[in-house]
Coordinates of C-alpha atoms and ligand atoms in Angstrom, one line a residue:
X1 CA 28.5 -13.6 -13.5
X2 CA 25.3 -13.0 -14.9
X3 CA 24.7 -9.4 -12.6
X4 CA 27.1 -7.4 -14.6
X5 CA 24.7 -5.1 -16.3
X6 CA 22.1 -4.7 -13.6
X7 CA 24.0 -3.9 -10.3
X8 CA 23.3 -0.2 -8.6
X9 CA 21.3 -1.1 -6.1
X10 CA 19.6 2.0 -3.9
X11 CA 19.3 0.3 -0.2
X12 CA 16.8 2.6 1.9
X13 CA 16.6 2.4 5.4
X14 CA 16.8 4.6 8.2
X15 CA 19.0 2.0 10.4
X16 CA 22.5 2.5 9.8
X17 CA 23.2 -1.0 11.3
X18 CA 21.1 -2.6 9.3
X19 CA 22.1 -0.4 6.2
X20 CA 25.9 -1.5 6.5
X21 CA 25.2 -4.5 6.5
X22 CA 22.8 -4.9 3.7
X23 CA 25.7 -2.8 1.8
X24 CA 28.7 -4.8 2.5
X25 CA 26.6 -8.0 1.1
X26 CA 25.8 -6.1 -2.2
X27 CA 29.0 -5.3 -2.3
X28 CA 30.4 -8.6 -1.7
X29 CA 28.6 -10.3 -4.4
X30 CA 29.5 -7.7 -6.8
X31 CA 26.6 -4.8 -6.9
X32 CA 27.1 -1.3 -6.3
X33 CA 25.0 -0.3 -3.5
X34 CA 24.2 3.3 -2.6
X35 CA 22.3 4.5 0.3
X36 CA 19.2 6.9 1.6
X37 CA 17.8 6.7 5.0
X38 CA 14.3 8.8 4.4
X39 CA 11.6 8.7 2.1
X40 CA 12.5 11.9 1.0
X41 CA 16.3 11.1 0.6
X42 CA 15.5 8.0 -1.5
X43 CA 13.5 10.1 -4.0
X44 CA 15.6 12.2 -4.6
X45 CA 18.7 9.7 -4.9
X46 CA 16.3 8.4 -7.7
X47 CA 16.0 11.5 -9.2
X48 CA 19.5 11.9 -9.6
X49 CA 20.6 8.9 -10.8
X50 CA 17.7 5.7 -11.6
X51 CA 19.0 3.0 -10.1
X52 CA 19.0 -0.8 -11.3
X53 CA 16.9 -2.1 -8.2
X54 CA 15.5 -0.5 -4.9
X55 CA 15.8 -2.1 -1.6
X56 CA 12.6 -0.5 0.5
X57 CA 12.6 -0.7 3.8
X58 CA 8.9 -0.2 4.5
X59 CA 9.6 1.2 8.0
X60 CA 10.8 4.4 7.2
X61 CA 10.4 8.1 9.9
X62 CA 8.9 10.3 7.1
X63 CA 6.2 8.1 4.9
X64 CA 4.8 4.6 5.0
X65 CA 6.6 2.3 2.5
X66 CA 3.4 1.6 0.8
X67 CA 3.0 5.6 -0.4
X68 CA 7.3 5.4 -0.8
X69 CA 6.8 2.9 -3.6
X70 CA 4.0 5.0 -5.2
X71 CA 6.3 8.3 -4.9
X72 CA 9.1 6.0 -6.4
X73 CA 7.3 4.5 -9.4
X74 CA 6.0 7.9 -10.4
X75 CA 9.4 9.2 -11.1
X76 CA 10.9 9.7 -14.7
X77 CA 12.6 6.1 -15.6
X78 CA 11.2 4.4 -12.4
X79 CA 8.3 2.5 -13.6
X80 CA 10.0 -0.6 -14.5
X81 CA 12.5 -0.7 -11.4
X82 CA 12.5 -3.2 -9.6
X83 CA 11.3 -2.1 -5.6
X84 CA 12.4 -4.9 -3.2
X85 CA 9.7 -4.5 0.2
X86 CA 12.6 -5.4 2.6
X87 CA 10.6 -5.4 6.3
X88 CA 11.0 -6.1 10.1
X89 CA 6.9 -7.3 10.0
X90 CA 7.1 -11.0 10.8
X91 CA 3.2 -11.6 10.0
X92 CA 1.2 -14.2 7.9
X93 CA 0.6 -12.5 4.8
X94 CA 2.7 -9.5 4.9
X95 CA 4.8 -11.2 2.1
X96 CA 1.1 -11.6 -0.1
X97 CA -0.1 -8.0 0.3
X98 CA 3.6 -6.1 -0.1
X99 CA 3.6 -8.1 -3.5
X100 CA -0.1 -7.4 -4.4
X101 CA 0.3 -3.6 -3.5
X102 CA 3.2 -4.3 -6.5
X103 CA 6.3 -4.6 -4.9
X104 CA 8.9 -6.9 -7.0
X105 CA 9.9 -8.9 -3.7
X106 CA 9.9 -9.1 -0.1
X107 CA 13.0 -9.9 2.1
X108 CA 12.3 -10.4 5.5
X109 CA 14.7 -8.7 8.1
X110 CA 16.9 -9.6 9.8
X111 CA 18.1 -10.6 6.6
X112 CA 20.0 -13.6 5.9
X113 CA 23.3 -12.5 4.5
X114 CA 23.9 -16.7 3.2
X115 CA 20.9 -16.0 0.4
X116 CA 20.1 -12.2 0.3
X117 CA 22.1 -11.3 -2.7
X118 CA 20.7 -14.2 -4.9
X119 CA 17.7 -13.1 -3.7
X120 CA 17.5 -9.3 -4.8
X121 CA 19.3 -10.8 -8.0
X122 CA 16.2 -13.2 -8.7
X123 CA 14.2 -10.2 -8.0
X124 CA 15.8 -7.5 -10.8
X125 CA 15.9 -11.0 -12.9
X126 CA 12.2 -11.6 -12.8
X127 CA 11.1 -8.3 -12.9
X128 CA 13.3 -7.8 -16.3
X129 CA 11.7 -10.7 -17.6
X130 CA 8.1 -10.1 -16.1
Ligands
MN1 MN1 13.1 1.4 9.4

């Protein structure tokens, strides 16, 4: 398995449905994942303890996901982690602007439990390599 070095994965989201869930798929495929469910929770969960990989729901009750990833980036040792845009929008060109604002990838919810894992695992892999 090629994840073994790269695998704590912070999932944020203020569903707890749809936080299990992304959780026991991590953890299926062999990441560590750890939760917040505010803005405020996820920052300082990074704080704490920088994570390999953020998964951002950009629907969160206390700050738009846009200013979330700016709060997370500016953190000591979060500049270079990768911040997943994981999002309930279903529009044309959500995926093109979360990526140009300089998110690392965009899942859309619900997600697919089949491919989500490969995907956040593409998206720490290319954003290693980018
Ligand atoms: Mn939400």
């Amino acid at each position: 398995m090629s994840i073994s070095n790269e695998r704590r994965v912070l999932v944020v989201e203020d569903n707890a449905k749809n936080s299990k869930l992304a959780c026991a798929v991590l953890e299926i495929a062999g990441f560590e994942a750890f939760t917040a469910t505010s803005a405020a929770e996820a920052v300082a969960a990074c704080t704490r303890d920088v994570p390999d990989a953020v998964l951002l729901d950009i629907q969160l009750p206390d700050r738009p996901g846009d200013q979330v990833l700016l709060d997370l980036r500016a953190l000591p040792d979060m500049a270079a982690v990768p911040v997943i845009a994981v999002t309930a929008f279903a529009m044309a060109g959500d995926r093109e602007r979360l990526l140009d604002h300089g998110f690392d990838g965009y899942i859309p919810k619900p997600i697919d439990v089949a491919t989500f894992a490969a995907t956040v695992h593409a998206c720490i892999d290319d954003a290693r390599h980018a």
